[in-house]
Amino acid sequence: QVQLLESGGGLVQPGGSLRLSCVASGNIFSIYAMGWYRQAPGKQRELVARITSDGTTNYADAVKARFTVSRDNFKNTVYLQMRSLKPEDTAIYYCTSNLYVHGSPDPSDFWGQGTQVTVSS
């Protein structure tokens, strides 16, 4: 029905940068919010960054000033630019979207499969 496909993860050295992308496709009427969560081994999934359709953003304190979330509404795509990466940023990063499916009066949350980000020397 709706698919979220992430790309851009990988292995990077401390202090390096990565850019994640996520494209939403399928039976989409409109998208309210898109964002990123992450889950490190043995930890709960946590919000990293989120952006709404009007451009309002919010970030986890741990990534403020290092990560930037943006979106292209025409392409149904959200990006996460990550800079000054630290080993503690190592996690699986999941794309998420709160959107309206055609024919549904209420929005629903959808998740991608996740992409691994590893920060190590």
JSON list of C-alpha atoms in Angstrom, two decimals, residues 46-99:
[
{"chain": "A", "resi": 46, "resn": "GLU", "atom": "CA", "xyz": [14.37, 6.93, 19.67]},
{"chain": "A", "resi": 47, "resn": "LEU", "atom": "CA", "xyz": [13.43, 9.97, 17.64]},
{"chain": "A", "resi": 48, "resn": "VAL", "atom": "CA", "xyz": [16.32, 11.57, 15.77]},
{"chain": "A", "resi": 49, "resn": "ALA", "atom": "CA", "xyz": [14.64, 14.28, 13.71]},
{"chain": "A", "resi": 50, "resn": "ARG", "atom": "CA", "xyz": [11.26, 15.08, 12.25]},
{"chain": "A", "resi": 51, "resn": "ILE", "atom": "CA", "xyz": [9.88, 17.59, 9.74]},
{"chain": "A", "resi": 52, "resn": "THR", "atom": "CA", "xyz": [6.27, 18.49, 9.03]},
{"chain": "A", "resi": 53, "resn": "SER", "atom": "CA", "xyz": [4.70, 19.60, 5.78]},
{"chain": "A", "resi": 54, "resn": "ASP", "atom": "CA", "xyz": [5.12, 23.27, 6.68]},
{"chain": "A", "resi": 55, "resn": "GLY", "atom": "CA", "xyz": [8.82, 22.80, 7.40]},
{"chain": "A", "resi": 56, "resn": "THR", "atom": "CA", "xyz": [8.67, 22.69, 11.18]},
{"chain": "A", "resi": 57, "resn": "THR", "atom": "CA", "xyz": [11.50, 20.56, 12.54]},
{"chain": "A", "resi": 58, "resn": "ASN", "atom": "CA", "xyz": [12.42, 19.01, 15.84]},
{"chain": "A", "resi": 59, "resn": "TYR", "atom": "CA", "xyz": [15.55, 17.14, 16.85]},
{"chain": "A", "resi": 60, "resn": "ALA", "atom": "CA", "xyz": [16.82, 14.95, 19.61]},
{"chain": "A", "resi": 61, "resn": "ASP", "atom": "CA", "xyz": [19.15, 16.89, 21.90]},
{"chain": "A", "resi": 62, "resn": "ALA", "atom": "CA", "xyz": [21.97, 14.45, 21.09]},
{"chain": "A", "resi": 63, "resn": "VAL", "atom": "CA", "xyz": [22.01, 15.42, 17.41]},
{"chain": "A", "resi": 64, "resn": "LYS", "atom": "CA", "xyz": [21.15, 19.13, 17.45]},
{"chain": "A", "resi": 65, "resn": "ALA", "atom": "CA", "xyz": [23.72, 21.25, 15.56]},
{"chain": "A", "resi": 66, "resn": "ARG", "atom": "CA", "xyz": [25.14, 18.11, 13.92]},
{"chain": "A", "resi": 67, "resn": "PHE", "atom": "CA", "xyz": [22.19, 16.68, 11.97]},
{"chain": "A", "resi": 68, "resn": "THR", "atom": "CA", "xyz": [19.85, 18.42, 9.55]},
{"chain": "A", "resi": 69, "resn": "VAL", "atom": "CA", "xyz": [16.51, 17.04, 8.38]},
{"chain": "A", "resi": 70, "resn": "SER", "atom": "CA", "xyz": [14.94, 18.28, 5.14]},
{"chain": "A", "resi": 71, "resn": "ARG", "atom": "CA", "xyz": [12.32, 17.15, 2.68]},
{"chain": "A", "resi": 72, "resn": "ASP", "atom": "CA", "xyz": [11.28, 17.46, -0.93]},
{"chain": "A", "resi": 73, "resn": "ASN", "atom": "CA", "xyz": [7.50, 17.48, -0.95]},
{"chain": "A", "resi": 74, "resn": "PHE", "atom": "CA", "xyz": [7.29, 16.97, -4.70]},
{"chain": "A", "resi": 75, "resn": "LYS", "atom": "CA", "xyz": [9.39, 13.83, -4.49]},
{"chain": "A", "resi": 76, "resn": "ASN", "atom": "CA", "xyz": [7.89, 12.54, -1.20]},
{"chain": "A", "resi": 77, "resn": "THR", "atom": "CA", "xyz": [11.45, 12.32, 0.06]},
{"chain": "A", "resi": 78, "resn": "VAL", "atom": "CA", "xyz": [13.06, 13.12, 3.40]},
{"chain": "A", "resi": 79, "resn": "TYR", "atom": "CA", "xyz": [16.78, 13.52, 3.98]},
{"chain": "A", "resi": 80, "resn": "LEU", "atom": "CA", "xyz": [18.99, 13.39, 7.03]},
{"chain": "A", "resi": 81, "resn": "GLN", "atom": "CA", "xyz": [22.37, 15.08, 6.70]},
{"chain": "A", "resi": 82, "resn": "MET", "atom": "CA", "xyz": [24.62, 13.83, 9.49]},
{"chain": "A", "resi": 83, "resn": "ARG", "atom": "CA", "xyz": [27.88, 15.58, 10.32]},
{"chain": "A", "resi": 84, "resn": "SER", "atom": "CA", "xyz": [30.52, 15.20, 13.02]},
{"chain": "A", "resi": 85, "resn": "LEU", "atom": "CA", "xyz": [29.41, 11.63, 13.53]},
{"chain": "A", "resi": 86, "resn": "LYS", "atom": "CA", "xyz": [30.27, 9.91, 16.79]},
{"chain": "A", "resi": 87, "resn": "PRO", "atom": "CA", "xyz": [30.51, 6.22, 17.68]},
{"chain": "A", "resi": 88, "resn": "GLU", "atom": "CA", "xyz": [27.37, 6.63, 19.77]},
{"chain": "A", "resi": 89, "resn": "ASP", "atom": "CA", "xyz": [25.46, 7.51, 16.59]},
{"chain": "A", "resi": 90, "resn": "THR", "atom": "CA", "xyz": [25.88, 3.89, 15.50]},
{"chain": "A", "resi": 91, "resn": "ALA", "atom": "CA", "xyz": [22.42, 2.42, 15.05]},
{"chain": "A", "resi": 92, "resn": "ILE", "atom": "CA", "xyz": [19.83, 1.27, 12.57]},
{"chain": "A", "resi": 93, "resn": "TYR", "atom": "CA", "xyz": [18.11, 4.37, 11.24]},
{"chain": "A", "resi": 94, "resn": "TYR", "atom": "CA", "xyz": [14.44, 4.05, 10.36]},
{"chain": "A", "resi": 95, "resn": "CYS", "atom": "CA", "xyz": [12.45, 6.38, 8.16]},
{"chain": "A", "resi": 96, "resn": "THR", "atom": "CA", "xyz": [8.90, 7.10, 9.24]},
{"chain": "A", "resi": 97, "resn": "SER", "atom": "CA", "xyz": [6.01, 9.03, 7.78]},
{"chain": "A", "resi": 98, "resn": "ASN", "atom": "CA", "xyz": [2.61, 10.14, 9.04]},
{"chain": "A", "resi": 99, "resn": "LEU", "atom": "CA", "xyz": [0.44, 10.36, 5.96]}
]
